Each structure stands twice: as structure tokens, then as C-alpha cells.
Short mmCIF file of N, CA, C and O in Angstrom, two decimals:
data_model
loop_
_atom_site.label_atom_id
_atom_site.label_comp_id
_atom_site.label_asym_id
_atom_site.label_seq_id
_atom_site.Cartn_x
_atom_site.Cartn_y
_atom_site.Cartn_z
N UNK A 1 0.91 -0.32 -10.66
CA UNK A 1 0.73 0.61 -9.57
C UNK A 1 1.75 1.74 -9.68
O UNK A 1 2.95 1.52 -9.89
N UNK A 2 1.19 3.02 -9.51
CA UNK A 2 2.34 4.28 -9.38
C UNK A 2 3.02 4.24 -8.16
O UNK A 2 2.60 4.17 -7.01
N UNK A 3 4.05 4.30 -8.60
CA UNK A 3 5.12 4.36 -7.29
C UNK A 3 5.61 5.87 -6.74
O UNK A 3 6.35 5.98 -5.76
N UNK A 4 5.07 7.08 -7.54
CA UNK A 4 5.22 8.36 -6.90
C UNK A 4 4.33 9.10 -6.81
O UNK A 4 3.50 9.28 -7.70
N UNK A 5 4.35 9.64 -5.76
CA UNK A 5 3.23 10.83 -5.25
C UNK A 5 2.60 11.78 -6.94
O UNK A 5 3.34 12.31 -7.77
N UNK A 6 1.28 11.71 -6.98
CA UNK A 6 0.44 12.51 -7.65
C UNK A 6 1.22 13.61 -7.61
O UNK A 6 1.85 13.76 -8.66
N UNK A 7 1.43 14.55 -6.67
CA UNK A 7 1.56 15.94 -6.25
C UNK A 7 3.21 16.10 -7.04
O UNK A 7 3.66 16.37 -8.15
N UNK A 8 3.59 15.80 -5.96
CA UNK A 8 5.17 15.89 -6.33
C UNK A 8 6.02 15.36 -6.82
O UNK A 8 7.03 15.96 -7.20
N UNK A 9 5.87 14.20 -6.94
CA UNK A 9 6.33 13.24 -7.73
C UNK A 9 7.57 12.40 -6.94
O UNK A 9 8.27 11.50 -7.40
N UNK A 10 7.60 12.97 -5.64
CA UNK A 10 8.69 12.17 -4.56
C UNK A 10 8.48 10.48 -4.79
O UNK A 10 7.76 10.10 -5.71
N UNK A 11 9.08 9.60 -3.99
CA UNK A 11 8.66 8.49 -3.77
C UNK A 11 7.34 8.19 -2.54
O UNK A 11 6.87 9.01 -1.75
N UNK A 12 7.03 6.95 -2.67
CA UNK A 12 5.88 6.54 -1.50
C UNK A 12 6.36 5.74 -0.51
O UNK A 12 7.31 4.98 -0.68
N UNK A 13 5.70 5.87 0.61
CA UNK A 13 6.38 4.75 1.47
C UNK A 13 4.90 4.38 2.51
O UNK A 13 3.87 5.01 2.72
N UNK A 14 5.33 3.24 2.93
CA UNK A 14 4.10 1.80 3.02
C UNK A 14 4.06 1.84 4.62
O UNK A 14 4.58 0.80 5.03
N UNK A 15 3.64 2.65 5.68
CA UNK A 15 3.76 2.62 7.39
C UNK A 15 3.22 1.17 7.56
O UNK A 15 2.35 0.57 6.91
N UNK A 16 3.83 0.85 8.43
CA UNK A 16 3.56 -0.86 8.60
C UNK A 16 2.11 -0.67 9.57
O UNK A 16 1.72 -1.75 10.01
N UNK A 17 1.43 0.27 9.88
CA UNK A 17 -0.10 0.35 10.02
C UNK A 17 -0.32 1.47 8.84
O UNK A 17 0.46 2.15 8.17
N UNK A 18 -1.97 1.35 8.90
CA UNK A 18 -3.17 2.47 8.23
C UNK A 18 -2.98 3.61 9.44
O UNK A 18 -3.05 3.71 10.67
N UNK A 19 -2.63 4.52 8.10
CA UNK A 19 -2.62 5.89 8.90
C UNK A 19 -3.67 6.94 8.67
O UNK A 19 -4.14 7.03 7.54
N UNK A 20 -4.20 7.94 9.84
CA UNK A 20 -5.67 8.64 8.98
C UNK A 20 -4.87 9.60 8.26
O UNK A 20 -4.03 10.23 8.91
N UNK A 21 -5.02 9.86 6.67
CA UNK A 21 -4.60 10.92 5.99
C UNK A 21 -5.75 11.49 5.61
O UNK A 21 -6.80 10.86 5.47
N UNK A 22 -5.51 13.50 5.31
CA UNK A 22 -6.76 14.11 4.64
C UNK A 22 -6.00 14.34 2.96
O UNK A 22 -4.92 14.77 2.55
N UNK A 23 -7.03 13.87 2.46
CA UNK A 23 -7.00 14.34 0.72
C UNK A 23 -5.78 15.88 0.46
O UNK A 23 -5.52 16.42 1.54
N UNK A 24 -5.50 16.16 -0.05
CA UNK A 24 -5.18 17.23 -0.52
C UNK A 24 -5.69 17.61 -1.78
O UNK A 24 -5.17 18.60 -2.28
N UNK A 25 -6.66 17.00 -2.47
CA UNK A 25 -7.81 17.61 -3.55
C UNK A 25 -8.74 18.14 -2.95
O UNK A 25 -9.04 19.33 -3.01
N UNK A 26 -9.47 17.04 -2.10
CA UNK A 26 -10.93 17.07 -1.84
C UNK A 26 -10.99 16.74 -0.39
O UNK A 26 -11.87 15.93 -0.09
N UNK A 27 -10.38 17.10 0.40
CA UNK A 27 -10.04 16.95 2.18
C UNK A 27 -10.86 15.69 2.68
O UNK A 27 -11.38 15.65 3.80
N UNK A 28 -10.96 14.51 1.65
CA UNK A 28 -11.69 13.37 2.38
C UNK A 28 -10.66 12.87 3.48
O UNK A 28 -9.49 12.70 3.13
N UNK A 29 -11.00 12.65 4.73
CA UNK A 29 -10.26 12.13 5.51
C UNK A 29 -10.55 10.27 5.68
O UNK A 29 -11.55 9.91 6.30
N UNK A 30 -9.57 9.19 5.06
CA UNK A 30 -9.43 7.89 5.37
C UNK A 30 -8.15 7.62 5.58
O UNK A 30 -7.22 8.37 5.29
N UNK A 31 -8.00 6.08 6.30
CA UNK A 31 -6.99 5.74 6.50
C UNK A 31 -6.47 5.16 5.22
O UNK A 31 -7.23 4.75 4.34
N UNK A 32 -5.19 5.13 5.13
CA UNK A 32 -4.03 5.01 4.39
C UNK A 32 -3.09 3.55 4.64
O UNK A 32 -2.75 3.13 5.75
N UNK A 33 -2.78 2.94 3.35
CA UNK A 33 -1.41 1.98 3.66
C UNK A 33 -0.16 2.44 2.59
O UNK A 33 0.78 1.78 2.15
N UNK A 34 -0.61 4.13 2.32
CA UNK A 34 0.31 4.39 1.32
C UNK A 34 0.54 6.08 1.58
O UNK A 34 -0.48 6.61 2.01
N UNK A 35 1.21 6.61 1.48
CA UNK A 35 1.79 8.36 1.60
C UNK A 35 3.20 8.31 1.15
O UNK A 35 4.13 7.51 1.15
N UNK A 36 2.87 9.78 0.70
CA UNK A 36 4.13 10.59 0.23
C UNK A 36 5.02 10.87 1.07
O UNK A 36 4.72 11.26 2.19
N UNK A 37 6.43 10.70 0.65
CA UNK A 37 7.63 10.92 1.93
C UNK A 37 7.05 12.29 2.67
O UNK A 37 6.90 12.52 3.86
N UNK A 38 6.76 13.16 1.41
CA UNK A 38 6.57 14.52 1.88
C UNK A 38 5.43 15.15 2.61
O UNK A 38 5.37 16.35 2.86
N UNK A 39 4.43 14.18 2.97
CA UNK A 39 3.37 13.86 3.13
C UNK A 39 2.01 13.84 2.81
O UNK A 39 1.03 13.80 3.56
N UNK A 40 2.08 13.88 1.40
CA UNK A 40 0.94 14.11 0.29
C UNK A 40 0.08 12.57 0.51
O UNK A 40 0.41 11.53 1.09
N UNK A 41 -0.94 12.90 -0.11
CA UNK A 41 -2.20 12.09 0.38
C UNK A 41 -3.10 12.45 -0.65
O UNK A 41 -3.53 13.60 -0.61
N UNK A 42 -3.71 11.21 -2.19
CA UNK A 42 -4.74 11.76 -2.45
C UNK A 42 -5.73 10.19 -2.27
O UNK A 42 -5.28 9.05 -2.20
N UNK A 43 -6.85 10.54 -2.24
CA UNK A 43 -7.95 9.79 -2.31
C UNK A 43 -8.70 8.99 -3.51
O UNK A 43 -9.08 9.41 -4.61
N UNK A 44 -8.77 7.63 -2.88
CA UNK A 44 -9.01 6.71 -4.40
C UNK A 44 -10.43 7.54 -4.79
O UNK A 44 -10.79 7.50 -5.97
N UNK A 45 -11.15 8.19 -3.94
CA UNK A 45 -11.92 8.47 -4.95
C UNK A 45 -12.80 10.25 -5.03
O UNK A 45 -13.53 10.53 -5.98
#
């Protein structure tokens, strides 16, 4: 598993809930158990 953000390459961190994030490729909006400190977000698919 990658442990840094696609985008920026910061670290990830795990919110102890699913959070709704939007894509920053392709603006799919799902919930999340994973984001960028910085708040990057991409979509499994």
C-alpha cells in the first residue's frame, strides 16, 4: 500500500470515521478511510 498522497507526495492519515471526499482528477465524490494531510483525495477508480 502507498503511504503518500498521489498529488503531493505529503503523508496520509486514517480519520477514525469515512469522510465524504471529492476526487481531484475526476470530482467523484465518496467516502474515504484515507486523505492527504493536505487534503488531497484521489479515487480508486
Amino acid at each position: 500500500m502507498n503511504e503518500e498522497c498521489f498529488i503531493c507526495k505529503a503523508s496520509l492519515e486514517y480519520p477514525e470515521t469515512d469522510v465524504m471526499m471529492e476526487c481531484v482528477v475526476c470530482h467523484k465524490k465518496e467516502n474515504s478511510e484515507t486523505r492527504c494531510v493536505n487534503g488531497h483525495f484521489v479515487a480508486k477508480n
